[in-house]
Amino acid sequence: MTLDDIQTGGSAVIERLTVHGDMRRRFLDIGLLEGTRVECVGRAPSGDPAAYLIRGKVIAIRDEDCRGVIVREA
Amino acid sequence: MGLTKGSTGHSAVDNGISLSDRSRGGMLVAVAGNPNVGKSTLFNALTGMNQHTGNWTGKTVAVAAGSFSTEKRNYTLVDIPGTYSLMPHSAEEEVARSFLCFDRPDAAIVVCDATAPERGICLALQVAELCPRTIVCLNMMDEAMRKGVITDIPQLQKKLGLPVVGVTAHDKKTLRRLTAALDNISDNGKVRELRFTAPVETACAPVERAVKRLIGSKISPRWVALRLLENDLALWRELCRRYGEKTELFEAAEHGRDILAGNDITSDGLKDIIVSCTTRAAEEICSDTVRYRHSRGMSFDRRADKILTSRRFGYPIMLLLLLLVFWLTMSGANYPSQWLNTALFRLGDRLNELLISIGAAEWLRGILIDGAYRVLAWVVSVMLPPMAIFFPLFTLLEDSGYLPRIAYNLDKPFRKCNACGKQSLTMAMGFGCNAAGIVGCRIIDSPRERLIAMLTNSLVPCNGKFPTLIALISVFFVTAGGFTGSLLSALFLTLLILIGIGMTFLISRLLSATLLRGEPSSFTLELPPYRRPQILKVLVRSLLDRSLFVLGRAAAVAAPAGAVIWLMANISIDGVTVLSHFTGFLDPFARLLGMDGVILAAFILGLPANEIVLPIIIMTYMAQGSITELSLPEMRELFLANGWTWVTAASVMLFSLMHWPCSTALLTVRKEAGWKWAAAAAIIPTLAGMIICFLFSNIAGRFIN
């Protein structure tokens, strides 16, 4: 299951990142580590990107980038 | 960011900056922090008017520096771009890290959001590795108190081994805690050192020793060693540039990487470990020191975003907001403009009488009053009120936290054009001033997408184009008065702007398929909490700011332009004025575009500033090389008498939307991206404008006939 599968209002726990390079750096920078709890707080009107509550900050991430984040339901 | 005197017009074009301002016992202080923590507000509050932007020496990256003094000493603050970690994602962040590493500021302030300090503390831990004299500054303490987020500051100080202060940037009294911390900064105190897993430490130690031996201890050897193990090429290049090629160091780093490889740790894996350890350290520190009094349930932000970014209301609300902003700007500016017009022209008449009475030469009086002063008066009365309304409105939107929601809502359409959602923000800034919008493109990390944003920025009308558009709308298209009239005018203007936005999408798409080909970049966008903007402060500051800017610009550009036009209209060659030669020459081509030689000449002569285009047209038609007060009906008569139809007016408006940017904007593009792209920035909108005008005037012309 990847991060973009989480519905608005749902929570998940990060298992691992499958993306490398610059996007991986960005994910680590915003605190998406293994074991981090993430909540999906909404979606843009066009459906993409979605907004996630990560370590106290709301960050918008595009769906195609979210597919690089493996999660499990919380 | 934002639209201020310092960021628009000529100031958008960077001048050089010298960082060697730590003379006379002063201190050089870096100001870092996550995005959206109020770092700019804090910076402005501390430095006030004593700040300017410039270039990092030798690079096309800007830095904002400012100064202030306490009783003890002088401080020079350098503003580092907002970032989540010291790992650079863009040219700006690389330069920022270089600054911290090699220019070695005497101290650093890391600004954190007191309502969610964890990310800020994570950054503070990284900055402190490089700069042991780091102060952690928790900003927005008032918001934190409102939200029930309580930080035990003494405990936090103990755990971090760094001074910690809590401030509210817009409350000057609280800033004394920060300046006191700066005054008392010392090298005592054990800064919490980040420890990593055993294999990392084993690999790091010998490299650390090598760094100490070969480069010295000026920069934290441990920090350098870890970066070398991470295979950070940017840093390696910089080190070689400053210290020469150190093969021994290279080998030591290689050896270290081998040790890591032996433990199945790649350089990517190492970065993971380092970031994880830092984040977990910050997490652990915060869990002990930060308490949340209320439960973090559905807060105001969530409820607001549920509507403002919803499928049903998101786009309509943005459209309505656009309409509202322009309606307020237009209708609010109406009376002040008329008043200023009357007052300034009356003053002009006095000056005229004065010059006549002291017996000044006719040509001198002509140049000064009929030429320079009248255009200056016209421009000031027409530009100042709208700017004095638009800019504060924009700043209020920015301060409230709504702007990132625009980028959020529009990211998908921009991505369809292979551009970035943040372009919507630079476009919004471009409404105020093209040059500021172009500078604002720095928020876009990817160079390719940044260029697309810069090249299309002039397709939306800046404040300088509003007077032309609004006058033509009022003269030709919306004759109703009162509230209906102003609403219809605002609708019309919004329509024009939507055309401009549509062209932005189209040309962005074209550019990314031809000149600027590439894949959409990766990005994350923070949606900060909504904040109550300081309305009065913004209004007053903006009013002052804008007045100075418009007056300065009018004096620098409009007045000389007026003088030049007067000369061109009054100097004759072969019985025909220079101006007539020029307009006659342009006329055949201009007719193809639905305009005439005078209009095209005005656009060309309006290169320094868009706001003088309409005055030049009027001056030329009035054939005296001078402009007088014109009521709207009189303006209509003038245009009709010169062969205008509504098609002409529409063509002029379309061309106004799509033609070469003003000289300031072009210079800004040149500074940001070089001559080649500045030329492209001039050619691309012009081509688009010419094609559209040609098609429109010919098709519409057929309907008339």
Short mmCIF file of C-alpha atoms in Angstrom, two decimals, chain A residues 8-9 17 20-36 39-51 53-65, chain B residues 34-35 37 84-85 87-89 113 116 118-119 268 271-272 275-276 279-280 283 296 302 309-311 314-315 408-409 411-413 415 419-421 445 520-528:
data_model
loop_
_atom_site.label_atom_id
_atom_site.label_comp_id
_atom_site.label_asym_id
_atom_site.label_seq_id
_atom_site.Cartn_x
_atom_site.Cartn_y
_atom_site.Cartn_z
CA THR A 8 -8.89 11.94 3.45
CA GLY A 9 -9.11 11.62 7.21
CA LEU A 17 10.74 4.70 0.80
CA HIS A 20 15.77 7.57 -4.62
CA GLY A 21 17.60 10.75 -5.50
CA ASP A 22 16.19 14.23 -5.01
CA MET A 23 12.65 13.15 -4.06
CA ARG A 24 14.01 10.83 -1.37
CA ARG A 25 15.99 13.75 0.08
CA ARG A 26 12.83 15.85 0.14
CA PHE A 27 10.86 13.12 1.85
CA LEU A 28 13.54 12.75 4.50
CA ASP A 29 13.72 16.51 4.92
CA ILE A 30 10.04 16.75 5.77
CA GLY A 31 10.35 13.88 8.19
CA LEU A 32 8.94 10.86 6.34
CA LEU A 33 10.98 8.25 8.15
CA GLU A 34 10.22 4.63 8.90
CA GLY A 35 7.66 4.53 11.69
CA THR A 36 6.44 8.11 11.19
CA GLU A 39 -2.54 11.70 8.31
CA CYS A 40 -4.16 12.68 5.02
CA VAL A 41 -6.02 15.94 5.68
CA GLY A 42 -7.39 16.73 2.23
CA ARG A 43 -7.07 16.81 -1.53
CA ALA A 44 -6.80 19.62 -4.06
CA PRO A 45 -9.92 20.36 -6.11
CA SER A 46 -8.33 18.68 -9.11
CA GLY A 47 -7.68 15.58 -6.99
CA ASP A 48 -3.92 15.93 -6.96
CA PRO A 49 -1.84 16.77 -4.87
CA ALA A 50 -3.07 15.70 -1.44
CA ALA A 51 -2.17 17.33 1.86
CA LEU A 53 -0.03 16.15 8.31
CA ILE A 54 3.59 15.13 8.96
CA ARG A 55 5.25 15.92 12.28
CA GLY A 56 3.08 18.93 12.93
CA LYS A 57 3.23 20.47 9.45
CA VAL A 58 0.78 20.12 6.57
CA ILE A 59 2.65 19.31 3.37
CA ALA A 60 1.19 18.77 -0.10
CA ILE A 61 2.71 15.90 -2.08
CA ARG A 62 1.78 14.79 -5.59
CA ASP A 63 0.23 11.35 -6.04
CA GLU A 64 2.96 10.12 -8.38
CA ASP A 65 5.57 10.99 -5.76
CA ASN B 34 12.09 26.46 7.82
CA PRO B 35 9.82 28.13 5.25
CA VAL B 37 8.01 30.48 10.14
CA TYR B 84 14.01 22.06 6.02
CA SER B 85 17.55 20.75 6.16
CA MET B 87 20.95 19.32 2.21
CA PRO B 88 20.74 21.63 -0.81
CA HIS B 89 17.98 21.20 -3.40
CA ASP B 113 7.60 27.85 14.45
CA ALA B 116 5.29 23.02 15.71
CA GLU B 118 10.18 19.84 15.83
CA ARG B 119 11.25 20.51 12.24
CA ASP B 268 22.50 7.13 -0.07
CA LYS B 271 22.28 10.09 4.12
CA ASP B 272 19.26 8.12 5.34
CA VAL B 275 18.76 12.34 8.54
CA SER B 276 16.97 9.68 10.60
CA THR B 279 15.09 13.73 13.11
CA ARG B 280 14.78 11.23 15.93
CA GLU B 283 11.68 14.14 18.07
CA ARG B 296 -4.99 18.28 17.93
CA ARG B 302 -8.59 22.15 8.52
CA THR B 309 -9.54 23.73 -1.49
CA SER B 310 -12.71 21.77 -2.03
CA ARG B 311 -13.81 20.43 -5.36
CA GLY B 314 -11.97 25.87 -4.50
CA TYR B 315 -11.82 27.31 -8.02
CA TYR B 408 -1.95 23.85 -4.29
CA ASN B 409 -5.19 24.26 -6.26
CA ASP B 411 -0.63 22.54 -9.39
CA LYS B 412 -2.36 19.99 -11.59
CA PRO B 413 -3.18 22.39 -14.48
CA ARG B 415 1.75 20.17 -14.35
CA ALA B 419 5.45 23.44 -15.33
CA CYS B 420 5.17 23.84 -11.59
CA GLY B 421 2.22 24.87 -9.41
CA ASP B 445 13.72 24.94 -7.54
CA PRO B 520 8.07 17.93 -14.27
CA SER B 521 10.27 18.22 -11.21
CA SER B 522 9.64 16.90 -7.76
CA PHE B 523 8.31 19.27 -5.19
CA THR B 524 6.59 19.48 -1.86
CA LEU B 525 4.54 22.45 -0.78
CA GLU B 526 3.80 23.40 2.76
CA LEU B 527 0.34 24.68 3.60
CA PRO B 528 1.05 26.89 6.59
#
